[in-house]
mmCIF file of C-alpha atoms (C1' of nucleotides) in Angstrom:
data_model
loop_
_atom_site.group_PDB
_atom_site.id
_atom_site.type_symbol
_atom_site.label_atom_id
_atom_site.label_comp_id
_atom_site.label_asym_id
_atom_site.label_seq_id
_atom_site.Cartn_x
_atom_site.Cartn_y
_atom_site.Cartn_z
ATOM 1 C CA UNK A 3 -1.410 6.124 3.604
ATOM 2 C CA UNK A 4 -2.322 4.909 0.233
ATOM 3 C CA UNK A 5 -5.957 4.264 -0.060
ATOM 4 C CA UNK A 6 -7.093 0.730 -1.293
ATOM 5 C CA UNK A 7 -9.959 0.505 -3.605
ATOM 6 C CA UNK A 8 -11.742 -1.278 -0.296
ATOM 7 C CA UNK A 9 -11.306 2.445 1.148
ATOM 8 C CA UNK A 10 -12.989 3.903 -1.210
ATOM 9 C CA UNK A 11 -15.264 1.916 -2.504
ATOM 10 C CA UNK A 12 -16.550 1.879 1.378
ATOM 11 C CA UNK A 13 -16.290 5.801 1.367
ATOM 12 C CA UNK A 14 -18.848 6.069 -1.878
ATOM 13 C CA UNK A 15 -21.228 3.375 -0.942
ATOM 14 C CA UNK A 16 -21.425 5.206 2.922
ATOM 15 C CA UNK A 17 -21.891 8.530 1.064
ATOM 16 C CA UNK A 18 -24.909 6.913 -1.014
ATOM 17 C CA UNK A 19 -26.356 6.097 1.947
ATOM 18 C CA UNK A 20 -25.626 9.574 3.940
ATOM 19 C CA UNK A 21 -27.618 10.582 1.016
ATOM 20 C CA UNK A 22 -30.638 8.334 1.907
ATOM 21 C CA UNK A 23 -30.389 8.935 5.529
ATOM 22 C CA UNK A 24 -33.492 8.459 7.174
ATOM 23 C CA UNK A 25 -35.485 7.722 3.834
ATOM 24 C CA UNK A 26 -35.568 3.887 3.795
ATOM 25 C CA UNK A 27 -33.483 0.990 2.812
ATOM 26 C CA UNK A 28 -31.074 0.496 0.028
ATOM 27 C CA UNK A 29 -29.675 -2.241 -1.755
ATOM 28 C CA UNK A 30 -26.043 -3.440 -2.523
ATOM 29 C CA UNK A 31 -27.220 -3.520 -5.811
ATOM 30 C CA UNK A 32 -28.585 -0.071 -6.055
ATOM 31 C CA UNK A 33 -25.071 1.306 -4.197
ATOM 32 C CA UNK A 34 -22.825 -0.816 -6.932
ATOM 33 C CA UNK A 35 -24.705 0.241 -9.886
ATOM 34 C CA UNK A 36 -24.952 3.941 -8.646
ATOM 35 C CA UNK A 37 -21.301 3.935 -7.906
ATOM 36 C CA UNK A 38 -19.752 1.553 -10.247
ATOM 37 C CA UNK A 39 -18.405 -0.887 -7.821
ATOM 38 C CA UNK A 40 -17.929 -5.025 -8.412
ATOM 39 C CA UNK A 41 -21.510 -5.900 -6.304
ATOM 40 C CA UNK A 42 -19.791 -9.108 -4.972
ATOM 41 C CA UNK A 43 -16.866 -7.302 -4.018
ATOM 42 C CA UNK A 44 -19.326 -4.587 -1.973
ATOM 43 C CA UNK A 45 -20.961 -7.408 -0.376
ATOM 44 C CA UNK A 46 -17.992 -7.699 1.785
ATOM 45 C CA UNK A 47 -17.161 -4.367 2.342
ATOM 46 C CA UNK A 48 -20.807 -3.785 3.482
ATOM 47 C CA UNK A 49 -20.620 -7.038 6.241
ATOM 48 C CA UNK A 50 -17.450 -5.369 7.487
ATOM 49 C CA UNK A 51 -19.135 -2.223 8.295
ATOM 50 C CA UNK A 52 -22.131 -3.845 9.616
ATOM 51 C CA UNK A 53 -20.303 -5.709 11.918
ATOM 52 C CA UNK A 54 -18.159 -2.595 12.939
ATOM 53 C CA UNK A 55 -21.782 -1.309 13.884
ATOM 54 C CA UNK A 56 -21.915 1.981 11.324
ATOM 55 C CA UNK A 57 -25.053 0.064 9.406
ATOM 56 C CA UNK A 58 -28.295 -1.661 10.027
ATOM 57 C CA UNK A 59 -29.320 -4.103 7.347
ATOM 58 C CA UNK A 60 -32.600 -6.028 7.025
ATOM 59 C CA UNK A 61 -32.968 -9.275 4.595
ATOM 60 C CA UNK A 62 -35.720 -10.233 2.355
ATOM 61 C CA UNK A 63 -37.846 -8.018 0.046
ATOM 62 C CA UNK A 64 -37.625 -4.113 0.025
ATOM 63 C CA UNK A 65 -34.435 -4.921 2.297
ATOM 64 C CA UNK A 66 -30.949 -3.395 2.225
ATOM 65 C CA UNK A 67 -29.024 -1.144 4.088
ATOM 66 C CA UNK A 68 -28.628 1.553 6.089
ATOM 67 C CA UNK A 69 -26.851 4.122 8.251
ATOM 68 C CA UNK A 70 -26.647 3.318 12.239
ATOM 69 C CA UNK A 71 -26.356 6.957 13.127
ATOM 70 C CA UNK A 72 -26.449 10.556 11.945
ATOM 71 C CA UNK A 73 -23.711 10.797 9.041
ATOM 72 C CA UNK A 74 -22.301 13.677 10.792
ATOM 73 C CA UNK A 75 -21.171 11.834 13.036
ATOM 74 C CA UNK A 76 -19.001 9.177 11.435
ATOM 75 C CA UNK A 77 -15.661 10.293 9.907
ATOM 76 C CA UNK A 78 -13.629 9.039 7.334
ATOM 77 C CA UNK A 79 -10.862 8.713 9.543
ATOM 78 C CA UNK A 80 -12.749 5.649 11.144
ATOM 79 C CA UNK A 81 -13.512 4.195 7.707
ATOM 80 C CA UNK A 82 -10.669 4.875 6.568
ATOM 81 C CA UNK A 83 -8.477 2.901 9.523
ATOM 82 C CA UNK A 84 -11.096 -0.272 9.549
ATOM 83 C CA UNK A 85 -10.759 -0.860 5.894
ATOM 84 C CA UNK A 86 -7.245 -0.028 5.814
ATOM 85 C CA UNK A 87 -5.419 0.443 9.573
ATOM 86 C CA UNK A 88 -2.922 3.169 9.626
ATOM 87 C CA UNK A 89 -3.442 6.560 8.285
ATOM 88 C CA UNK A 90 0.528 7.322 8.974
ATOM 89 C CA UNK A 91 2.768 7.339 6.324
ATOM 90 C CA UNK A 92 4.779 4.416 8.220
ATOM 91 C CA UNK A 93 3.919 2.441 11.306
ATOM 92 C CA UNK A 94 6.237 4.065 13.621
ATOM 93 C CA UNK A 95 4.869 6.950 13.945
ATOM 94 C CA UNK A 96 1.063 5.511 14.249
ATOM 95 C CA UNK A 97 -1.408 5.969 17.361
ATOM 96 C CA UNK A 98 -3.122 2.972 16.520
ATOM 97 C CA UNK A 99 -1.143 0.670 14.745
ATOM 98 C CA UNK A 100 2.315 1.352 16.075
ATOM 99 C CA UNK A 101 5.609 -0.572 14.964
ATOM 100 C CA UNK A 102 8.862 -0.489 14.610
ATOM 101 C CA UNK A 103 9.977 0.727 11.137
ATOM 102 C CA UNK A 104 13.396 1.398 9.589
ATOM 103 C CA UNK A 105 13.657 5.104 10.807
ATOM 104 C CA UNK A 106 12.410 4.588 14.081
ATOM 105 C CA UNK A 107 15.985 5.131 15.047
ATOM 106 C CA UNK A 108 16.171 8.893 13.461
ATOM 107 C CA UNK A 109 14.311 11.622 14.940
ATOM 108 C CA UNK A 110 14.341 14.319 13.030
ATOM 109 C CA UNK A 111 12.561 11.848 9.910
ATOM 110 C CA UNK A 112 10.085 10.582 12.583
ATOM 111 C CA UNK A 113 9.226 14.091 13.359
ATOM 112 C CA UNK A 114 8.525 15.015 9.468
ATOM 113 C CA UNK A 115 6.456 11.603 9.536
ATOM 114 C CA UNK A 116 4.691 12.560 12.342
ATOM 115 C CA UNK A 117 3.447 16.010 11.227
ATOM 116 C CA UNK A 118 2.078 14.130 8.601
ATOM 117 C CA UNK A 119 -0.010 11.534 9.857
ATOM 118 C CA UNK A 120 -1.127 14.724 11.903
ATOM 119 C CA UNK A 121 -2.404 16.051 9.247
ATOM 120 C CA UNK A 122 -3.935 13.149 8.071
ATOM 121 C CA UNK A 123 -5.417 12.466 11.541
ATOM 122 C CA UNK A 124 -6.639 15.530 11.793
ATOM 123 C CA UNK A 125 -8.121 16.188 8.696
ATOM 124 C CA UNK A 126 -9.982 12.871 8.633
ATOM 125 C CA UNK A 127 -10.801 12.803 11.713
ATOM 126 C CA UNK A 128 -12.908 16.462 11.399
ATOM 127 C CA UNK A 129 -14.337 15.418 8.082
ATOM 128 C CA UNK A 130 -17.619 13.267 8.347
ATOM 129 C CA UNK A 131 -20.323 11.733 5.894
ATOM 130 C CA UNK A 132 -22.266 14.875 6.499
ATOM 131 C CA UNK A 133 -19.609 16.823 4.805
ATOM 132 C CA UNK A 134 -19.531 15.004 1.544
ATOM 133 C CA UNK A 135 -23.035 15.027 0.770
ATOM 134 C CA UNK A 136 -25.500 17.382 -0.057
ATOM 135 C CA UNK Y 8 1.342 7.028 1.125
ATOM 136 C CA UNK Y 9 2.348 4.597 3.182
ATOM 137 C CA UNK Y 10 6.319 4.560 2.686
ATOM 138 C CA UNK Y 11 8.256 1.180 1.705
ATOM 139 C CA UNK Y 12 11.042 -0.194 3.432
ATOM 140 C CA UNK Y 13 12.847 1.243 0.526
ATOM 141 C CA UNK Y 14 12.093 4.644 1.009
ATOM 142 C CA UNK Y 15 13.245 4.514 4.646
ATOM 143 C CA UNK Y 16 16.243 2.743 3.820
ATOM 144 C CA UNK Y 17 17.066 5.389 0.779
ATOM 145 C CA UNK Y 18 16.688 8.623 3.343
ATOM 146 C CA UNK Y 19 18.783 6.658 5.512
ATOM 147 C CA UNK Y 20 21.191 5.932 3.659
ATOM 148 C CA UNK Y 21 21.180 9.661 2.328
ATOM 149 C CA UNK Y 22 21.473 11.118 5.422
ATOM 150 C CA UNK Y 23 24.241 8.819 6.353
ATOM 151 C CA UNK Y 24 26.051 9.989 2.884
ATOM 152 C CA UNK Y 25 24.578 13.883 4.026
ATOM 153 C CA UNK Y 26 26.738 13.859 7.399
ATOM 154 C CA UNK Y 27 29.918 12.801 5.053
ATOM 155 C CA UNK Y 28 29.559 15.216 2.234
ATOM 156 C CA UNK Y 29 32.614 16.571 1.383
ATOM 157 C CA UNK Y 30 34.646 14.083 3.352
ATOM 158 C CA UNK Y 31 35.172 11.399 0.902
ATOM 159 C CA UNK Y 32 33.717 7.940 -0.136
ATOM 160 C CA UNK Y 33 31.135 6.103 2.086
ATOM 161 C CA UNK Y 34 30.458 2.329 1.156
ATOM 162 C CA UNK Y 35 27.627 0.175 1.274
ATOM 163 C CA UNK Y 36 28.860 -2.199 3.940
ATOM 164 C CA UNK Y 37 29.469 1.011 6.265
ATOM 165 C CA UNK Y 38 25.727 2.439 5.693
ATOM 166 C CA UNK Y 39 24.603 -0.971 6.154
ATOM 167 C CA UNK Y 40 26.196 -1.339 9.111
ATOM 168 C CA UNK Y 41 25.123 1.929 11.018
ATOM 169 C CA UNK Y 42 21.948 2.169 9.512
ATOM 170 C CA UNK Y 43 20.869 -1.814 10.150
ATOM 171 C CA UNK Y 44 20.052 -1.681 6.202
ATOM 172 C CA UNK Y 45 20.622 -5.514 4.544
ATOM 173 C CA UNK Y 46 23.603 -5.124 2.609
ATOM 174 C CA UNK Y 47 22.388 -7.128 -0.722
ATOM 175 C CA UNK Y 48 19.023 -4.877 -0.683
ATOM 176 C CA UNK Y 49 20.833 -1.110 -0.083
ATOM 177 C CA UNK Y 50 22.759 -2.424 -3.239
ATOM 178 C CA UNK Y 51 20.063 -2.631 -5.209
ATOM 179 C CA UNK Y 52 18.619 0.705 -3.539
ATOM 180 C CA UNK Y 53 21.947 2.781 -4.331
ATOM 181 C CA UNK Y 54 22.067 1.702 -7.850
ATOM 182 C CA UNK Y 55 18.761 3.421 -8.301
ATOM 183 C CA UNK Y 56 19.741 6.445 -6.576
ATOM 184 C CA UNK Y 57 22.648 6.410 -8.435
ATOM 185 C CA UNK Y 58 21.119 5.815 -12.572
ATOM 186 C CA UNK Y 59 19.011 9.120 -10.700
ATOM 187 C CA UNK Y 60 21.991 11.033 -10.576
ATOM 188 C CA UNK Y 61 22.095 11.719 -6.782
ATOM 189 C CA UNK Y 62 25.476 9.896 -6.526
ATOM 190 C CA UNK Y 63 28.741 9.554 -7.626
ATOM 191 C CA UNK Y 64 30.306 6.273 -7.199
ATOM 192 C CA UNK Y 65 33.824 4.916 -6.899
ATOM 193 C CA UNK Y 66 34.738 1.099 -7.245
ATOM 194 C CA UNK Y 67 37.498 -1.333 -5.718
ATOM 195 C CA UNK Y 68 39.504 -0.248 -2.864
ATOM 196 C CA UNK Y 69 39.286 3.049 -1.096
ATOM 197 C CA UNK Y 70 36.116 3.055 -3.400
ATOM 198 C CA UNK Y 71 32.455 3.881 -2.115
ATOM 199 C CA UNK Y 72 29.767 6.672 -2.688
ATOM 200 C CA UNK Y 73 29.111 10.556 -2.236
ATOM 201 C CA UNK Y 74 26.335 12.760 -2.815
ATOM 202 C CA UNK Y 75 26.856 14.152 -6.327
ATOM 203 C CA UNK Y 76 25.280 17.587 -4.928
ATOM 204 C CA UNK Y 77 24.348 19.148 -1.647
ATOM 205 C CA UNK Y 78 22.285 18.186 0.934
ATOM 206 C CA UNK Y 79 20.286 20.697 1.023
ATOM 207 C CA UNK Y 80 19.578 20.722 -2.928
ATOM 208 C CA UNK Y 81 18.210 17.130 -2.699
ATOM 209 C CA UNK Y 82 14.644 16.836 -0.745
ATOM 210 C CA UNK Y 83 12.912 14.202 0.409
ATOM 211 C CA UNK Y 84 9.825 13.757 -1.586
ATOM 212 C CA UNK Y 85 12.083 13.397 -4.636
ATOM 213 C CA UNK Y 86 14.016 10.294 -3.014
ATOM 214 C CA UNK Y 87 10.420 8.984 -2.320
ATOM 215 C CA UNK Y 88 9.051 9.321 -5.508
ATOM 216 C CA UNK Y 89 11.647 7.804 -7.011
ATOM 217 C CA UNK Y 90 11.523 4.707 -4.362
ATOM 218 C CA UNK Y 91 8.086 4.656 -4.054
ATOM 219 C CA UNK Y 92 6.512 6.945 -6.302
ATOM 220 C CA UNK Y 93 3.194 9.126 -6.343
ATOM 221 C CA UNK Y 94 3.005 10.663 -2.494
ATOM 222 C CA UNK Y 95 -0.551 11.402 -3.132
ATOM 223 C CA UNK Y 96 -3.077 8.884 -0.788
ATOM 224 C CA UNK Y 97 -4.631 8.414 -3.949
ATOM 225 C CA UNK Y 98 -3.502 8.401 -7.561
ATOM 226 C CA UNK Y 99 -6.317 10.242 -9.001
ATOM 227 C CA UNK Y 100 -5.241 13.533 -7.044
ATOM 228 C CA UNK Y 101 -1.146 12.705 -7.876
ATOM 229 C CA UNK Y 102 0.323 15.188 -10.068
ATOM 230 C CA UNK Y 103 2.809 13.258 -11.121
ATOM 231 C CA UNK Y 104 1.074 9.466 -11.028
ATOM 232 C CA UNK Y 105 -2.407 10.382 -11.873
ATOM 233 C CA UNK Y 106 -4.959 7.391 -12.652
ATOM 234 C CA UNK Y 107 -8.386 6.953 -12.483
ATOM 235 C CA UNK Y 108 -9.596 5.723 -9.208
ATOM 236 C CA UNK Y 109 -12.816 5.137 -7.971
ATOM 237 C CA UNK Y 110 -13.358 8.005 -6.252
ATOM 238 C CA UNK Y 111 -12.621 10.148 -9.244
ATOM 239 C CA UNK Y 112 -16.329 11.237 -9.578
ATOM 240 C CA UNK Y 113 -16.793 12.481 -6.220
ATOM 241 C CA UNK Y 114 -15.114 15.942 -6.093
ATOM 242 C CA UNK Y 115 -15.465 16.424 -2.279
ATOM 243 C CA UNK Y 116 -13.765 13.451 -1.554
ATOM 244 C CA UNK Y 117 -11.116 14.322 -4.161
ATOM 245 C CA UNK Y 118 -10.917 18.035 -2.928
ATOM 246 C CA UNK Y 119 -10.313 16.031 0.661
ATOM 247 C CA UNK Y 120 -7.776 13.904 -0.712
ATOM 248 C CA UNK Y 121 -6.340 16.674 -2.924
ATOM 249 C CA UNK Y 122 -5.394 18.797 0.720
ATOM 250 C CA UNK Y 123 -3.482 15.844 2.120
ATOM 251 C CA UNK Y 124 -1.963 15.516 -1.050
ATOM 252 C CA UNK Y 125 -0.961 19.671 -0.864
ATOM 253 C CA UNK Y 126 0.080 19.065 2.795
ATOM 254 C CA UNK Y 127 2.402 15.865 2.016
ATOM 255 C CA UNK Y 128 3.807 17.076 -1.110
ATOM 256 C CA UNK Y 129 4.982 20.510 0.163
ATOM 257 C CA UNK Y 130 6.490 19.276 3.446
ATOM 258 C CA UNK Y 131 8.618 16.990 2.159
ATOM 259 C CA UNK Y 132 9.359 19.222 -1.102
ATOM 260 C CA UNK Y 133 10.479 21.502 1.569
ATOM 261 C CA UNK Y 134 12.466 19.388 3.695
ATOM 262 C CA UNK Y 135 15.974 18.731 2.560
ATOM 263 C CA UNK Y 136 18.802 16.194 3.567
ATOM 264 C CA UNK Y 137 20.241 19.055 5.501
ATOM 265 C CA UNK Y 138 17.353 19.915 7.177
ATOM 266 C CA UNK Y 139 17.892 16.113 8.263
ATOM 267 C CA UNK Y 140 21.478 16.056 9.727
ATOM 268 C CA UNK Y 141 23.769 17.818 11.528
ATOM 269 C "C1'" DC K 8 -46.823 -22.526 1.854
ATOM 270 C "C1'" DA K 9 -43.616 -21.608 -1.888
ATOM 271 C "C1'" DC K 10 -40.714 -18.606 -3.942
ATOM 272 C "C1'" DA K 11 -38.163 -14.652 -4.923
ATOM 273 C "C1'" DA K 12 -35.347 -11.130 -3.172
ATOM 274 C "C1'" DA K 13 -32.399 -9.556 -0.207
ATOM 275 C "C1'" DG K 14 -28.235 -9.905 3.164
ATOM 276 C "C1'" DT K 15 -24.477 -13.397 5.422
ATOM 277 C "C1'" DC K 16 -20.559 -16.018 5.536
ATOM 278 C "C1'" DT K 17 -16.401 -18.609 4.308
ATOM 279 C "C1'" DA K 18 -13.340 -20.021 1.063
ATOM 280 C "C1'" DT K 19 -10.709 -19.489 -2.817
ATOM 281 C "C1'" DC K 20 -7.873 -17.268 -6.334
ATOM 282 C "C1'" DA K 21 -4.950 -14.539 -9.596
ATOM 283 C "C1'" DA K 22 -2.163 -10.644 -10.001
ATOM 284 C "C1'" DA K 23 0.659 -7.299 -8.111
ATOM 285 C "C1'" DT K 24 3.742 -5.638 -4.747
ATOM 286 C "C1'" DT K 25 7.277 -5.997 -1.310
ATOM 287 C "C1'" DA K 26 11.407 -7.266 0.673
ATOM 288 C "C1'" DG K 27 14.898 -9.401 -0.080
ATOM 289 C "C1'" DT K 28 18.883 -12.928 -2.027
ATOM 290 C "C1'" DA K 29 22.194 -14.927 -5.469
ATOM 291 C "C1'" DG K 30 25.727 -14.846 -8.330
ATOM 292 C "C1'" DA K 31 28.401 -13.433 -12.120
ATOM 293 C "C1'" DC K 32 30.774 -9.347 -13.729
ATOM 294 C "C1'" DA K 33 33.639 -4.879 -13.989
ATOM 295 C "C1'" DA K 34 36.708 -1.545 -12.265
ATOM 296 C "C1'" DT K 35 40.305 0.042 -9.169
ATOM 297 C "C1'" DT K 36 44.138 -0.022 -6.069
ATOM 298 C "C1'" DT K 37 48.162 -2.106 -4.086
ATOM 299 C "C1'" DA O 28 47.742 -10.980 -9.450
ATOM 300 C "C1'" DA O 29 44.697 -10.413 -5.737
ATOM 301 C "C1'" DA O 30 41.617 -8.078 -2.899
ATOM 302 C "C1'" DT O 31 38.056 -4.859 -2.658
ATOM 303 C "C1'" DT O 32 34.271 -2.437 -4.010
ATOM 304 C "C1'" DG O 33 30.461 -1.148 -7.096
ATOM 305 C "C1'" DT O 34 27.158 -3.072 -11.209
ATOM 306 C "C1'" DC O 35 23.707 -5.673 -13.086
ATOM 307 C "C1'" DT O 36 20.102 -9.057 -13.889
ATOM 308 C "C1'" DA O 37 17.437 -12.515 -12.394
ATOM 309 C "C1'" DC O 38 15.030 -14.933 -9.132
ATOM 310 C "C1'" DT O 39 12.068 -15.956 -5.132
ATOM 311 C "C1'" DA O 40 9.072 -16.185 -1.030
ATOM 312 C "C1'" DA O 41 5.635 -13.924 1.482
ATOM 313 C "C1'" DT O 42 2.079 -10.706 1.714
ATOM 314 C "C1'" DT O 43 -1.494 -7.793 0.109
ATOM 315 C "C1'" DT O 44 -5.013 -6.548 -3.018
ATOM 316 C "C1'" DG O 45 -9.010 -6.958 -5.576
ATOM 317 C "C1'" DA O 46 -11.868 -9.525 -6.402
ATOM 318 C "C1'" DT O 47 -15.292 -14.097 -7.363
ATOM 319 C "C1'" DA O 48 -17.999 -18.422 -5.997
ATOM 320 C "C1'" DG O 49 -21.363 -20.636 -3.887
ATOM 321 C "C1'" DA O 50 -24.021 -22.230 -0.207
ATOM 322 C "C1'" DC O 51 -26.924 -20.406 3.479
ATOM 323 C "C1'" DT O 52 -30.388 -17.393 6.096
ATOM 324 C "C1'" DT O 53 -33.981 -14.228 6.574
ATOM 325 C "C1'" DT O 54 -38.057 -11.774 5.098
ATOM 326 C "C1'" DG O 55 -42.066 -10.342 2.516
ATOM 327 C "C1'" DT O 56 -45.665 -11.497 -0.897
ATOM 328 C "C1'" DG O 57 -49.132 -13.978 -3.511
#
DNA sequence: CACAAAGTCTATCAAATTAGTAGACAATTT
DNA sequence: AAATTGTCTACTAATTTGATAGACTTTGTG
């Protein structure tokens, strides 16, 4: 797996705003002060949520951000995969991302791997925003 | 995680050198051959495994390589750390890598990130080259 | 209406990592 | 002496990562 910094900076700032659900907007700014991330850099990472449909924004004054739906139901599996693709530990043993790999040849590796990115999967998968806030 | 080339290519290569311990010298042009490894790269790869003690190495003719101990003594998540590194998805939960990350203030995503860590770390401290061949 | 405060969008960039290659050298056997 | 095999260091090209820059659009307020 190996997170990137886009992974988790996205996990905080959608944490902040499980935190606000239903209470209003809030702004990249707020989100990158609270959580210490570069504000330009968050700018991206917000549009490519927003356009993966997990946040409404509004412009102008009092504007900002917020979620598109209850955080219990977005996991960080989903985050996780659009900011960074596959959770497996290599490609050939993804769901999503498949491709041939240098083990795909040996089965008994490919097996370890894919308990793994079971794990992974799974544990992602049943973990949502709801989870990590409160 | 997400495993380099190099990783695969070192368990390959180990598990190629696994199936002919005790049987004399292996060399690189044969593992590169059966395994579809690039010869000039598993060089470099088997020098490193070597300096790490997990090989004993013979030069000129009738030369090659063997495991300098058994199969099932050597397991995988110490060929990957040493290819690859921390096996944690992020460094701030590695026990051996540690670093500050981002998400280092949020303890429930940590304490999520701490169980994949558990999970990865003990199957493949578990798993030996043994447990790979035969 | 003007302006300030937001988000939007595309491009660019520097540093690090990855995946390899090149070539000279050293040791060993025949 | 020659062939074979490992050793070592350096280099490189492509990709990914972690941002930053700047122009643009929308929205509310006085």
């Amino acid at each position: 797996m190996k997170l990137s910094t886009k992974s988790e900076y996205a996990c905080l700032a959608l944490i902040e705003l499980a935190e606000h659900y239903g209470s209003g907007w809030v702004t990249i700014e707020d989100i990158a002060r609270r959580q210490h991330i570069p504000k330009k850099y968050l700018e991206n990472i917000m549009l490519i949520m927003n356009r993966a449909g997990y946040l409404i924004s509004k412009r102008g004054i009092h504007g900002g951000y917020q979620l598109s739906k209850e955080p219990g139901s977005i996991s960080i599996a989903e985050i996780v995969r659009l900011m960074d693709g596959a959770l497996a530990p290599v490609r050939s043993v993804s769901k999503y991302y498949y491709e041939h790999t240098p083990i795909t040849q040996n089965k008994r590796l490919l097996s370890l791997m894919a308990d793994i990115r079971d794990y992974i999967a799974n544990k992602l998968e049943k973990t949502t925003f709801k989870d990590l806030t409160g």
